[in-house]
Amino acid sequence: MILSAKYIKACALRVGFHDCGIARAKALEGFREHLDHWLDSGHHGTMAFMEEHREKRSNPQELLPDARSVISLVLSYKPTQTLSCATKIATYAYGKDYHERIKSLLFQLIAAIRESYPDFEAKPCVDTVPISDKWWARQAGLGWIGNNTLLIHPRYGSFVNLAELVTTAEADHYDVPLESRCDDCTLCQQACPNGALRTHDGVPMLDARSCTSYNTIENRADSLPSQLHTRGYVFGCDICQNACPFNRQTPPMRDISDEQIDSLSKLIDSDEATFKKLTKHSAMNRIKRVQWLRNIQFNN
């Protein structure tokens, strides 16, 4: 089956994604070496799940036999408004859980493609599947890996969620990877209060152990590292993204209501039942209230 790349991209925009690119499914050049170095250096901290499925993360044909194409999708989450209090939450966690939002959009996209290609089959990937989202987005011409180690889209910056459809179908056109446009800019690296942003062989690399986002979400220890500087963040962190010139000029694409802001504010002094209710369908359900209280106390 040969898919029209133009048609696929039109369908992606129609169902609600903000951009789409298509890459040929094959082993990512240089990625496995980069991944192995990152893991072997212990930069993943306690995220043992990152050590699993290295081959699948490097080659989509290990994820789906006979894979021919990777359809990469972008959804901007830059909000129309943010919390104004001293307690800060990473903006990707505002509103409904992005896993749920994107999974719904992916199934809508599959249905839309089947309107012209009834036999179309694809494996939807939403962050929890072992595939390197940002590397595939780069391969599909949707941006580059910035010095903040995130995918930077030329229009939407790094405030983007990424997803893929891995399919055995071929496309009549494949996109070309973009070269980095960060040039000599190191504002993100300078802004990180913990020095978590590094480079290895010219490729940006994150030492998660020094990262506020990792420590406030993935670190399950009873206490946070005493030398950690969170700058008020109690879930995730946007410091390096806020410093990026590309992010300053990107338009807000996700409407956040006053009611949603109010719900986030109520989390600060919430009891167990309220915390569970307010985070049930949020990306914040990644942590338990005991971690939430630990993070808040650390900032006081």
PDB file of N, CA, C and O in Angstrom, residues 19-62:
ATOM      1  N   ASP A  19       0.802  19.548  13.385  1.00  0.00           N
ATOM      2  CA  ASP A  19       1.735  19.295  12.276  1.00  0.00           C
ATOM      3  C   ASP A  19       1.963  17.800  12.156  1.00  0.00           C
ATOM      4  O   ASP A  19       1.695  17.023  13.091  1.00  0.00           O
ATOM      5  N   CYS A  20       2.462  17.410  10.994  1.00  0.00           N
ATOM      6  CA  CYS A  20       2.669  15.987  10.696  1.00  0.00           C
ATOM      7  C   CYS A  20       3.826  15.844   9.724  1.00  0.00           C
ATOM      8  O   CYS A  20       3.991  16.653   8.804  1.00  0.00           O
ATOM      9  N   GLY A  21       4.651  14.840   9.944  1.00  0.00           N
ATOM     10  CA  GLY A  21       5.744  14.525   9.026  1.00  0.00           C
ATOM     11  C   GLY A  21       5.841  13.013   8.905  1.00  0.00           C
ATOM     12  O   GLY A  21       5.350  12.273   9.760  1.00  0.00           O
ATOM     13  N   ILE A  22       6.473  12.555   7.850  1.00  0.00           N
ATOM     14  CA  ILE A  22       6.568  11.111   7.613  1.00  0.00           C
ATOM     15  C   ILE A  22       8.013  10.729   7.322  1.00  0.00           C
ATOM     16  O   ILE A  22       8.690  11.358   6.502  1.00  0.00           O
ATOM     17  N   ALA A  23       8.483   9.705   8.010  1.00  0.00           N
ATOM     18  CA  ALA A  23       9.853   9.216   7.827  1.00  0.00           C
ATOM     19  C   ALA A  23       9.836   7.745   7.449  1.00  0.00           C
ATOM     20  O   ALA A  23       8.900   7.017   7.787  1.00  0.00           O
ATOM     21  N   ARG A  24      10.866   7.334   6.764  1.00  0.00           N
ATOM     22  CA  ARG A  24      11.004   5.921   6.428  1.00  0.00           C
ATOM     23  C   ARG A  24      11.404   5.148   7.678  1.00  0.00           C
ATOM     24  O   ARG A  24      12.288   5.574   8.429  1.00  0.00           O
ATOM     25  N   ALA A  25      10.739   4.040   7.939  1.00  0.00           N
ATOM     26  CA  ALA A  25      11.000   3.243   9.137  1.00  0.00           C
ATOM     27  C   ALA A  25      12.284   2.435   8.968  1.00  0.00           C
ATOM     28  O   ALA A  25      12.351   1.504   8.169  1.00  0.00           O
ATOM     29  N   LYS A  26      13.307   2.828   9.701  1.00  0.00           N
ATOM     30  CA  LYS A  26      14.580   2.116   9.695  1.00  0.00           C
ATOM     31  C   LYS A  26      15.332   2.510  10.961  1.00  0.00           C
ATOM     32  O   LYS A  26      14.922   3.415  11.694  1.00  0.00           O
ATOM     33  N   ALA A  27      16.416   1.825  11.240  1.00  0.00           N
ATOM     34  CA  ALA A  27      17.187   2.133  12.443  1.00  0.00           C
ATOM     35  C   ALA A  27      17.686   3.572  12.397  1.00  0.00           C
ATOM     36  O   ALA A  27      18.179   4.036  11.370  1.00  0.00           O
ATOM     37  N   LEU A  28      17.528   4.287  13.499  1.00  0.00           N
ATOM     38  CA  LEU A  28      17.965   5.676  13.574  1.00  0.00           C
ATOM     39  C   LEU A  28      19.491   5.752  13.660  1.00  0.00           C
ATOM     40  O   LEU A  28      20.095   5.176  14.556  1.00  0.00           O
ATOM     41  N   GLU A  29      20.076   6.450  12.737  1.00  0.00           N
ATOM     42  CA  GLU A  29      21.539   6.565  12.693  1.00  0.00           C
ATOM     43  C   GLU A  29      22.065   7.321  13.917  1.00  0.00           C
ATOM     44  O   GLU A  29      21.638   8.441  14.201  1.00  0.00           O
ATOM     45  N   GLY A  30      22.953   6.705  14.644  1.00  0.00           N
ATOM     46  CA  GLY A  30      23.600   7.331  15.794  1.00  0.00           C
ATOM     47  C   GLY A  30      22.796   7.303  17.080  1.00  0.00           C
ATOM     48  O   GLY A  30      23.324   7.611  18.153  1.00  0.00           O
ATOM     49  N   PHE A  31      21.513   6.922  16.986  1.00  0.00           N
ATOM     50  CA  PHE A  31      20.684   6.990  18.188  1.00  0.00           C
ATOM     51  C   PHE A  31      21.068   5.923  19.218  1.00  0.00           C
ATOM     52  O   PHE A  31      21.116   6.201  20.413  1.00  0.00           O
ATOM     53  N   ARG A  32      21.334   4.697  18.757  1.00  0.00           N
ATOM     54  CA  ARG A  32      21.622   3.625  19.706  1.00  0.00           C
ATOM     55  C   ARG A  32      22.869   3.939  20.530  1.00  0.00           C
ATOM     56  O   ARG A  32      22.913   3.711  21.751  1.00  0.00           O
ATOM     57  N   GLU A  33      23.904   4.485  19.876  1.00  0.00           N
ATOM     58  CA  GLU A  33      25.125   4.850  20.593  1.00  0.00           C
ATOM     59  C   GLU A  33      24.835   5.941  21.622  1.00  0.00           C
ATOM     60  O   GLU A  33      25.349   5.897  22.745  1.00  0.00           O
ATOM     61  N   HIS A  34      24.012   6.907  21.228  1.00  0.00           N
ATOM     62  CA  HIS A  34      23.635   7.998  22.133  1.00  0.00           C
ATOM     63  C   HIS A  34      22.854   7.447  23.326  1.00  0.00           C
ATOM     64  O   HIS A  34      23.118   7.804  24.484  1.00  0.00           O
ATOM     65  N   LEU A  35      21.895   6.574  23.060  1.00  0.00           N
ATOM     66  CA  LEU A  35      21.082   5.973  24.122  1.00  0.00           C
ATOM     67  C   LEU A  35      21.932   5.145  25.075  1.00  0.00           C
ATOM     68  O   LEU A  35      21.800   5.259  26.305  1.00  0.00           O
ATOM     69  N   ASP A  36      22.812   4.324  24.519  1.00  0.00           N
ATOM     70  CA  ASP A  36      23.665   3.478  25.359  1.00  0.00           C
ATOM     71  C   ASP A  36      24.553   4.320  26.268  1.00  0.00           C
ATOM     72  O   ASP A  36      24.726   4.009  27.454  1.00  0.00           O
ATOM     73  N   HIS A  37      25.118   5.399  25.726  1.00  0.00           N
ATOM     74  CA  HIS A  37      25.983   6.258  26.543  1.00  0.00           C
ATOM     75  C   HIS A  37      25.172   6.906  27.656  1.00  0.00           C
ATOM     76  O   HIS A  37      25.634   6.978  28.809  1.00  0.00           O
ATOM     77  N   TRP A  38      23.980   7.383  27.335  1.00  0.00           N
ATOM     78  CA  TRP A  38      23.119   8.034  28.329  1.00  0.00           C
ATOM     79  C   TRP A  38      22.775   7.080  29.472  1.00  0.00           C
ATOM     80  O   TRP A  38      22.874   7.433  30.647  1.00  0.00           O
ATOM     81  N   LEU A  39      22.417   5.856  29.103  1.00  0.00           N
ATOM     82  CA  LEU A  39      22.046   4.868  30.110  1.00  0.00           C
ATOM     83  C   LEU A  39      23.254   4.381  30.904  1.00  0.00           C
ATOM     84  O   LEU A  39      23.214   4.301  32.140  1.00  0.00           O
ATOM     85  N   ASP A  40      24.331   4.075  30.200  1.00  0.00           N
ATOM     86  CA  ASP A  40      25.526   3.558  30.867  1.00  0.00           C
ATOM     87  C   ASP A  40      26.163   4.589  31.790  1.00  0.00           C
ATOM     88  O   ASP A  40      26.868   4.235  32.742  1.00  0.00           O
ATOM     89  N   SER A  41      25.889   5.870  31.526  1.00  0.00           N
ATOM     90  CA  SER A  41      26.404   6.939  32.387  1.00  0.00           C
ATOM     91  C   SER A  41      25.506   7.174  33.598  1.00  0.00           C
ATOM     92  O   SER A  41      25.834   7.981  34.470  1.00  0.00           O
ATOM     93  N   GLY A  42      24.370   6.482  33.626  1.00  0.00           N
ATOM     94  CA  GLY A  42      23.448   6.631  34.745  1.00  0.00           C
ATOM     95  C   GLY A  42      22.616   7.890  34.701  1.00  0.00           C
ATOM     96  O   GLY A  42      21.979   8.259  35.694  1.00  0.00           O
ATOM     97  N   HIS A  43      22.589   8.567  33.545  1.00  0.00           N
ATOM     98  CA  HIS A  43      21.867   9.830  33.441  1.00  0.00           C
ATOM     99  C   HIS A  43      20.352   9.659  33.563  1.00  0.00           C
ATOM    100  O   HIS A  43      19.638  10.659  33.717  1.00  0.00           O
ATOM    101  N   HIS A  44      19.863   8.434  33.470  1.00  0.00           N
ATOM    102  CA  HIS A  44      18.417   8.189  33.577  1.00  0.00           C
ATOM    103  C   HIS A  44      17.954   8.050  35.021  1.00  0.00           C
ATOM    104  O   HIS A  44      16.757   7.900  35.281  1.00  0.00           O
ATOM    105  N   GLY A  45      18.882   8.110  35.965  1.00  0.00           N
ATOM    106  CA  GLY A  45      18.525   8.012  37.371  1.00  0.00           C
ATOM    107  C   GLY A  45      17.868   6.690  37.710  1.00  0.00           C
ATOM    108  O   GLY A  45      18.394   5.622  37.362  1.00  0.00           O
ATOM    109  N   THR A  46      16.713   6.741  38.340  1.00  0.00           N
ATOM    110  CA  THR A  46      16.010   5.522  38.752  1.00  0.00           C
ATOM    111  C   THR A  46      14.980   5.054  37.733  1.00  0.00           C
ATOM    112  O   THR A  46      14.198   4.144  38.017  1.00  0.00           O
ATOM    113  N   MET A  47      14.962   5.657  36.556  1.00  0.00           N
ATOM    114  CA  MET A  47      13.991   5.262  35.528  1.00  0.00           C
ATOM    115  C   MET A  47      14.446   3.983  34.838  1.00  0.00           C
ATOM    116  O   MET A  47      14.886   3.981  33.683  1.00  0.00           O
ATOM    117  N   ALA A  48      14.334   2.870  35.556  1.00  0.00           N
ATOM    118  CA  ALA A  48      14.814   1.583  35.051  1.00  0.00           C
ATOM    119  C   ALA A  48      14.110   1.175  33.762  1.00  0.00           C
ATOM    120  O   ALA A  48      14.683   0.446  32.932  1.00  0.00           O
ATOM    121  N   PHE A  49      12.869   1.639  33.575  1.00  0.00           N
ATOM    122  CA  PHE A  49      12.128   1.279  32.363  1.00  0.00           C
ATOM    123  C   PHE A  49      12.825   1.762  31.099  1.00  0.00           C
ATOM    124  O   PHE A  49      12.614   1.206  30.014  1.00  0.00           O
ATOM    125  N   MET A  50      13.674   2.784  31.209  1.00  0.00           N
ATOM    126  CA  MET A  50      14.392   3.271  30.043  1.00  0.00           C
ATOM    127  C   MET A  50      15.473   2.297  29.577  1.00  0.00           C
ATOM    128  O   MET A  50      15.946   2.383  28.442  1.00  0.00           O
ATOM    129  N   GLU A  51      15.870   1.376  30.446  1.00  0.00           N
ATOM    130  CA  GLU A  51      16.887   0.392  30.092  1.00  0.00           C
ATOM    131  C   GLU A  51      16.299  -0.743  29.263  1.00  0.00           C
ATOM    132  O   GLU A  51      17.040  -1.537  28.668  1.00  0.00           O
ATOM    133  N   GLU A  52      14.980  -0.839  29.239  1.00  0.00           N
ATOM    134  CA  GLU A  52      14.317  -1.923  28.527  1.00  0.00           C
ATOM    135  C   GLU A  52      14.095  -1.562  27.054  1.00  0.00           C
ATOM    136  O   GLU A  52      13.993  -0.405  26.696  1.00  0.00           O
ATOM    137  N   HIS A  53      14.039  -2.595  26.230  1.00  0.00           N
ATOM    138  CA  HIS A  53      13.669  -2.455  24.813  1.00  0.00           C
ATOM    139  C   HIS A  53      14.570  -1.489  24.058  1.00  0.00           C
ATOM    140  O   HIS A  53      14.087  -0.653  23.265  1.00  0.00           O
ATOM    141  N   ARG A  54      15.876  -1.567  24.265  1.00  0.00           N
ATOM    142  CA  ARG A  54      16.777  -0.646  23.558  1.00  0.00           C
ATOM    143  C   ARG A  54      16.667  -0.798  22.049  1.00  0.00           C
ATOM    144  O   ARG A  54      16.741   0.185  21.309  1.00  0.00           O
ATOM    145  N   GLU A  55      16.503  -2.039  21.580  1.00  0.00           N
ATOM    146  CA  GLU A  55      16.407  -2.262  20.132  1.00  0.00           C
ATOM    147  C   GLU A  55      15.143  -1.626  19.570  1.00  0.00           C
ATOM    148  O   GLU A  55      15.162  -1.021  18.497  1.00  0.00           O
ATOM    149  N   LYS A  56      14.030  -1.743  20.304  1.00  0.00           N
ATOM    150  CA  LYS A  56      12.772  -1.163  19.822  1.00  0.00           C
ATOM    151  C   LYS A  56      12.853   0.350  19.793  1.00  0.00           C
ATOM    152  O   LYS A  56      12.304   0.997  18.899  1.00  0.00           O
ATOM    153  N   ARG A  57      13.537   0.928  20.781  1.00  0.00           N
ATOM    154  CA  ARG A  57      13.686   2.379  20.805  1.00  0.00           C
ATOM    155  C   ARG A  57      14.534   2.865  19.631  1.00  0.00           C
ATOM    156  O   ARG A  57      14.400   4.008  19.188  1.00  0.00           O
ATOM    157  N   SER A  58      15.408   2.006  19.142  1.00  0.00           N
ATOM    158  CA  SER A  58      16.338   2.385  18.084  1.00  0.00           C
ATOM    159  C   SER A  58      15.815   2.082  16.688  1.00  0.00           C
ATOM    160  O   SER A  58      16.211   2.732  15.720  1.00  0.00           O
ATOM    161  N   ASN A  59      14.931   1.081  16.597  1.00  0.00           N
ATOM    162  CA  ASN A  59      14.488   0.627  15.279  1.00  0.00           C
ATOM    163  C   ASN A  59      13.011   0.247  15.323  1.00  0.00           C
ATOM    164  O   ASN A  59      12.630  -0.716  15.984  1.00  0.00           O
ATOM    165  N   PRO A  60      12.139   0.977  14.641  1.00  0.00           N
ATOM    166  CA  PRO A  60      10.701   0.683  14.682  1.00  0.00           C
ATOM    167  C   PRO A  60      10.332  -0.664  14.076  1.00  0.00           C
ATOM    168  O   PRO A  60       9.247  -1.186  14.348  1.00  0.00           O
ATOM    169  N   GLN A  61      11.229  -1.235  13.284  1.00  0.00           N
ATOM    170  CA  GLN A  61      10.947  -2.554  12.739  1.00  0.00           C
ATOM    171  C   GLN A  61      11.043  -3.634  13.816  1.00  0.00           C
ATOM    172  O   GLN A  61      10.557  -4.751  13.628  1.00  0.00           O
ATOM    173  N   GLU A  62      11.673  -3.310  14.950  1.00  0.00           N
ATOM    174  CA  GLU A  62      11.665  -4.203  16.102  1.00  0.00           C
ATOM    175  C   GLU A  62      10.364  -4.044  16.876  1.00  0.00           C
ATOM    176  O   GLU A  62       9.940  -4.949  17.592  1.00  0.00           O
TER     177      GLU A  62
END
